[in-house]
GROMACS .gro file of C-alpha atoms in nm:
model
  225
    1ALA     CA    1   0.658  -0.841  -1.588
    2VAL     CA    2   0.621  -0.571  -1.267
    3SER     CA    3   0.695  -0.883  -1.032
    4ARG     CA    4   0.917  -1.251  -1.027
    5ASP     CA    5   0.602  -1.357  -0.912
    6LEU     CA    6   0.395  -1.233  -1.229
    7MET     CA    7   0.674  -1.356  -1.429
    8ASN     CA    8   0.631  -1.701  -1.306
    9GLU     CA    9   0.230  -1.684  -1.357
   10MET     CA   10   0.302  -1.576  -1.720
   11ASN     CA   11   0.573  -1.857  -1.802
   12ASP     CA   12   0.283  -2.097  -1.651
   13LEU     CA   13   0.051  -2.001  -1.862
   14GLN     CA   14   0.304  -2.032  -2.140
   15VAL     CA   15   0.285  -1.699  -2.257
   16LYS     CA   16   0.386  -1.656  -2.607
   17GLY     CA   17   0.734  -1.456  -2.654
   18GLU     CA   18   1.006  -1.391  -2.445
   19ILE     CA   19   0.917  -1.265  -2.106
   20ILE     CA   20   1.122  -1.016  -1.915
   21GLN     CA   21   1.087  -0.872  -1.548
   22ILE     CA   22   1.129  -0.534  -1.463
   23TYR     CA   23   0.978  -0.354  -1.117
   24ASN     CA   24   0.751  -0.045  -1.163
   25SER     CA   25   0.951   0.267  -1.070
   26ILE     CA   26   0.880   0.623  -0.988
   27ASP     CA   27   1.032   0.944  -0.924
   28PRO     CA   28   1.243   0.942  -0.610
   29SER     CA   29   1.231   1.336  -0.591
   30LEU     CA   30   0.811   1.236  -0.546
   31SER     CA   31   0.651   1.502  -0.340
   32PRO     CA   32   0.289   1.555  -0.217
   33GLY     CA   33   0.226   1.835  -0.415
   34THR     CA   34  -0.060   2.022  -0.306
   35ASP     CA   35  -0.023   2.174   0.058
   36ALA     CA   36  -0.083   1.903   0.289
   37SER     CA   37  -0.098   2.096   0.604
   38ASN     CA   38  -0.470   2.152   0.704
   39ILE     CA   39  -0.581   1.766   0.578
   40ARG     CA   40  -0.619   1.619   0.940
   41LYS     CA   41  -0.766   1.939   1.006
   42VAL     CA   42  -1.045   1.953   0.664
   43LEU     CA   43  -1.117   1.547   0.788
   44GLY     CA   44  -1.140   1.637   1.169
   45LEU     CA   45  -0.838   1.357   1.176
   46GLU     CA   46  -0.582   1.565   1.425
   47ASN     CA   47  -0.581   1.358   1.717
   48VAL     CA   48  -0.597   0.989   1.549
   49PHE     CA   49  -0.399   0.698   1.458
   50TRP     CA   50  -0.430   0.711   1.078
   51VAL     CA   51  -0.474   0.430   0.842
   52GLY     CA   52  -0.544   0.468   0.499
   53THR     CA   53  -0.539   0.288   0.214
   54ALA     CA   54  -0.593   0.378  -0.144
   55ALA     CA   55  -0.760   0.081  -0.413
   56ARG     CA   56  -1.041  -0.023  -0.644
   57LEU     CA   57  -1.337  -0.176  -0.445
   58VAL     CA   58  -1.293  -0.501  -0.574
   59GLU     CA   59  -1.276  -0.869  -0.401
   60PRO     CA   60  -0.909  -0.916  -0.531
   61LYS     CA   61  -0.864  -0.609  -0.306
   62ASN     CA   62  -0.951  -0.778  -0.024
   63ILE     CA   63  -1.088  -0.454   0.203
   64PRO     CA   64  -1.315  -0.642   0.410
   65MET     CA   65  -1.010  -0.741   0.623
   66LEU     CA   66  -0.922  -0.420   0.721
   67ILE     CA   67  -1.226  -0.354   0.793
   68HIS     CA   68  -1.222  -0.645   1.042
   69ALA     CA   69  -0.869  -0.519   1.188
   70GLY     CA   70  -1.019  -0.195   1.250
   71LYS     CA   71  -1.305  -0.366   1.480
   72ILE     CA   72  -1.040  -0.590   1.669
   73LEU     CA   73  -0.818  -0.237   1.729
   74LEU     CA   74  -1.133  -0.068   1.806
   75GLU     CA   75  -1.129  -0.306   2.123
   76LYS     CA   76  -0.798  -0.196   2.194
   77SER     CA   77  -0.952   0.171   2.314
   78ILE     CA   78  -0.652   0.362   2.074
   79PRO     CA   79  -0.787   0.649   1.904
   80ILE     CA   80  -0.751   0.563   1.568
   81HIS     CA   81  -0.946   0.620   1.227
   82ILE     CA   82  -0.920   0.376   0.865
   83SER     CA   83  -0.979   0.591   0.547
   84ILE     CA   84  -1.027   0.425   0.258
   85PHE     CA   85  -0.994   0.567  -0.052
   86GLY     CA   86  -1.140   0.455  -0.405
   87ASP     CA   87  -1.436   0.310  -0.556
   88GLY     CA   88  -1.582   0.044  -0.736
   89PRO     CA   89  -1.856  -0.196  -0.741
   90LEU     CA   90  -1.818  -0.335  -0.381
   91ARG     CA   91  -1.915  -0.013  -0.230
   92SER     CA   92  -2.217  -0.093  -0.073
   93SER     CA   93  -2.149  -0.417   0.063
   94LEU     CA   94  -1.837  -0.245   0.198
   95GLN     CA   95  -2.065   0.021   0.446
   96LYS     CA   96  -2.289  -0.252   0.520
   97LEU     CA   97  -2.016  -0.442   0.683
   98ILE     CA   98  -1.877  -0.098   0.867
   99GLU     CA   99  -2.245  -0.046   1.003
  100SER     CA  100  -2.296  -0.381   1.142
  101LEU     CA  101  -1.971  -0.394   1.308
  102ASP     CA  102  -2.035  -0.066   1.419
  103LEU     CA  103  -1.753   0.107   1.289
  104ASN     CA  104  -1.925   0.430   1.140
  105ASN     CA  105  -1.697   0.636   1.327
  106GLN     CA  106  -1.372   0.459   1.305
  107ILE     CA  107  -1.409   0.356   0.919
  108THR     CA  108  -1.429   0.621   0.628
  109LEU     CA  109  -1.513   0.524   0.246
  110HIS     CA  110  -1.458   0.867   0.094
  111GLY     CA  111  -1.467   0.733  -0.278
  112PHE     CA  112  -1.255   0.831  -0.548
  113GLU     CA  113  -0.986   1.097  -0.479
  114PRO     CA  114  -0.738   1.192  -0.770
  115ASP     CA  115  -0.490   1.386  -0.539
  116ILE     CA  116  -0.393   1.103  -0.317
  117LEU     CA  117  -0.019   1.209  -0.280
  118PRO     CA  118  -0.095   1.454  -0.042
  119ILE     CA  119  -0.320   1.234   0.185
  120ILE     CA  120  -0.119   0.940   0.176
  121ASN     CA  121   0.186   1.147   0.317
  122ASN     CA  122  -0.008   1.212   0.621
  123PHE     CA  123  -0.129   0.913   0.704
  124ASP     CA  124   0.032   0.661   1.003
  125ALA     CA  125   0.010   0.347   0.842
  126PHE     CA  126  -0.072   0.274   0.459
  127VAL     CA  127  -0.184  -0.047   0.400
  128LEU     CA  128  -0.280  -0.292   0.141
  129THR     CA  129  -0.472  -0.633   0.204
  130SER     CA  130  -0.471  -0.771  -0.168
  131PHE     CA  131  -0.509  -1.115  -0.246
  132HIS     CA  132  -0.282  -1.100  -0.496
  133GLU     CA  133  -0.083  -0.778  -0.705
  134GLY     CA  134   0.152  -0.711  -0.952
  135LEU     CA  135   0.366  -0.424  -0.805
  136PRO     CA  136   0.154  -0.151  -0.663
  137MET     CA  137   0.258   0.154  -0.743
  138ALA     CA  138   0.051   0.349  -0.456
  139LEU     CA  139   0.278   0.106  -0.276
  140LEU     CA  140   0.624   0.258  -0.399
  141GLU     CA  141   0.429   0.603  -0.333
  142ALA     CA  142   0.408   0.607  -0.005
  143MET     CA  143   0.756   0.432   0.093
  144SER     CA  144   0.899   0.722  -0.080
  145LEU     CA  145   0.715   0.995   0.100
  146GLY     CA  146   0.847   0.757   0.446
  147VAL     CA  147   0.487   0.625   0.521
  148PRO     CA  148   0.504   0.333   0.698
  149VAL     CA  149   0.346   0.041   0.506
  150VAL     CA  150   0.160  -0.288   0.602
  151CYS     CA  151   0.048  -0.510   0.309
  152THR     CA  152  -0.024  -0.852   0.244
  153LYS     CA  153   0.294  -1.093   0.150
  154VAL     CA  154   0.149  -1.188  -0.254
  155GLY     CA  155   0.284  -1.045  -0.583
  156GLY     CA  156   0.517  -0.791  -0.592
  157MET     CA  157   0.486  -0.632  -0.249
  158ALA     CA  158   0.645  -0.959  -0.082
  159GLU     CA  159   0.937  -0.902  -0.364
  160VAL     CA  160   0.949  -0.497  -0.273
  161ILE     CA  161   0.936  -0.512   0.110
  162ASP     CA  162   1.171  -0.704   0.386
  163HIS     CA  163   0.942  -0.771   0.682
  164GLY     CA  164   1.044  -0.531   0.987
  165VAL     CA  165   1.323  -0.375   0.757
  166ASN     CA  166   1.145  -0.171   0.553
  167GLY     CA  167   0.773  -0.283   0.558
  168LEU     CA  168   0.558  -0.499   0.743
  169LEU     CA  169   0.401  -0.823   0.570
  170VAL     CA  170   0.118  -1.036   0.642
  171PRO     CA  171  -0.139  -1.290   0.547
  172SER     CA  172  -0.437  -1.203   0.315
  173ASN     CA  173  -0.606  -1.430   0.573
  174ASP     CA  174  -0.551  -1.261   0.901
  175ALA     CA  175  -0.707  -0.949   1.006
  176GLN     CA  176  -0.571  -1.072   1.364
  177LEU     CA  177  -0.190  -1.028   1.252
  178LEU     CA  178  -0.258  -0.712   1.038
  179ALA     CA  179  -0.459  -0.566   1.345
  180GLU     CA  180  -0.150  -0.618   1.569
  181SER     CA  181   0.103  -0.515   1.340
  182LEU     CA  182  -0.072  -0.203   1.306
  183TYR     CA  183  -0.061  -0.154   1.646
  184SER     CA  184   0.271  -0.164   1.698
  185LEU     CA  185   0.317   0.125   1.475
  186TYR     CA  186   0.102   0.307   1.755
  187ALA     CA  187   0.293   0.153   2.001
  188ASP     CA  188   0.623   0.219   1.903
  189ARG     CA  189   0.698   0.496   1.655
  190SER     CA  190   1.079   0.427   1.691
  191ILE     CA  191   0.985   0.081   1.449
  192ALA     CA  192   0.754   0.344   1.239
  193ASN     CA  193   1.068   0.556   1.169
  194ASN     CA  194   1.319   0.266   1.114
  195LEU     CA  195   1.044   0.152   0.863
  196LYS     CA  196   1.045   0.490   0.728
  197ILE     CA  197   1.356   0.515   0.644
  198ASN     CA  198   1.475   0.193   0.502
  199ALA     CA  199   1.173   0.234   0.271
  200GLN     CA  200   1.332   0.530   0.143
  201ARG     CA  201   1.666   0.384   0.048
  202ALA     CA  202   1.466   0.118  -0.065
  203ILE     CA  203   1.386   0.333  -0.351
  204LYS     CA  204   1.597   0.526  -0.399
  205THR     CA  205   1.840   0.222  -0.485
  206LYS     CA  206   1.651   0.014  -0.665
  207TYR     CA  207   1.300   0.144  -0.792
  208THR     CA  208   1.401   0.413  -0.945
  209ILE     CA  209   1.221   0.590  -1.302
  210ASN     CA  210   1.662   0.666  -1.401
  211GLU     CA  211   1.754   0.261  -1.328
  212ASN     CA  212   1.440   0.070  -1.468
  213SER     CA  213   1.415   0.269  -1.766
  214GLN     CA  214   1.776   0.252  -1.784
  215LYS     CA  215   1.696  -0.161  -1.806
  216LEU     CA  216   1.425  -0.135  -2.064
  217CYS     CA  217   1.603   0.008  -2.282
  218GLU     CA  218   1.904  -0.174  -2.227
  219TYR     CA  219   1.613  -0.469  -2.325
  220TYR     CA  220   1.534  -0.265  -2.651
  221TYR     CA  221   1.838  -0.218  -2.757
  222LEU     CA  222   1.938  -0.563  -2.744
  223LEU     CA  223   1.594  -0.672  -2.952
  224ASN     CA  224   1.769  -0.457  -3.228
  225HIS     CA  225   2.067  -0.546  -3.238
   0.00000   0.00000   0.00000
């Protein structure tokens, strides 16, 4: 199980066999890969506070919450753009929601992007608004790249993020608080910078491939001896 929350859920379901919990992990030397320097210019987002997410456009990802937060932020008259990368069955309904809130100029559905890391690396904030999660790799990647993260307080995200230290957590039904959290990152760059430093430290301390693959190897060793 990639989170304690998921392990507890599996125990409640009385899954057969022993359940162990090992967090997802990444290479701490992760880099954005391809040249990211022109991404903002190409997308016309050089002078905005750029908020983004990367997720399947399905109900559990709760994308409407991010869209409604965008409406609230627009009313604060800050230069913001929200980019939603990913595809799925809700794309059409999400586009209609964006249009109904008159947010066509502030929110873009970009579709699936295979080379997402250079884009995430350019975000001013990375957001995940899921109703439930195991432990998303996109979250660990954003933290490793030093992008401030704002996530709903669910699943493994609530275990990885220490609120106010290495990221910000909000309830999964509170677009207002999500907007306020994003506004705090826009208004005070020192908050964002502290989250960045602590997030990268957390990844290097607890969520590296070397550390967690070692745990897995130790477990297999115990099974065979």
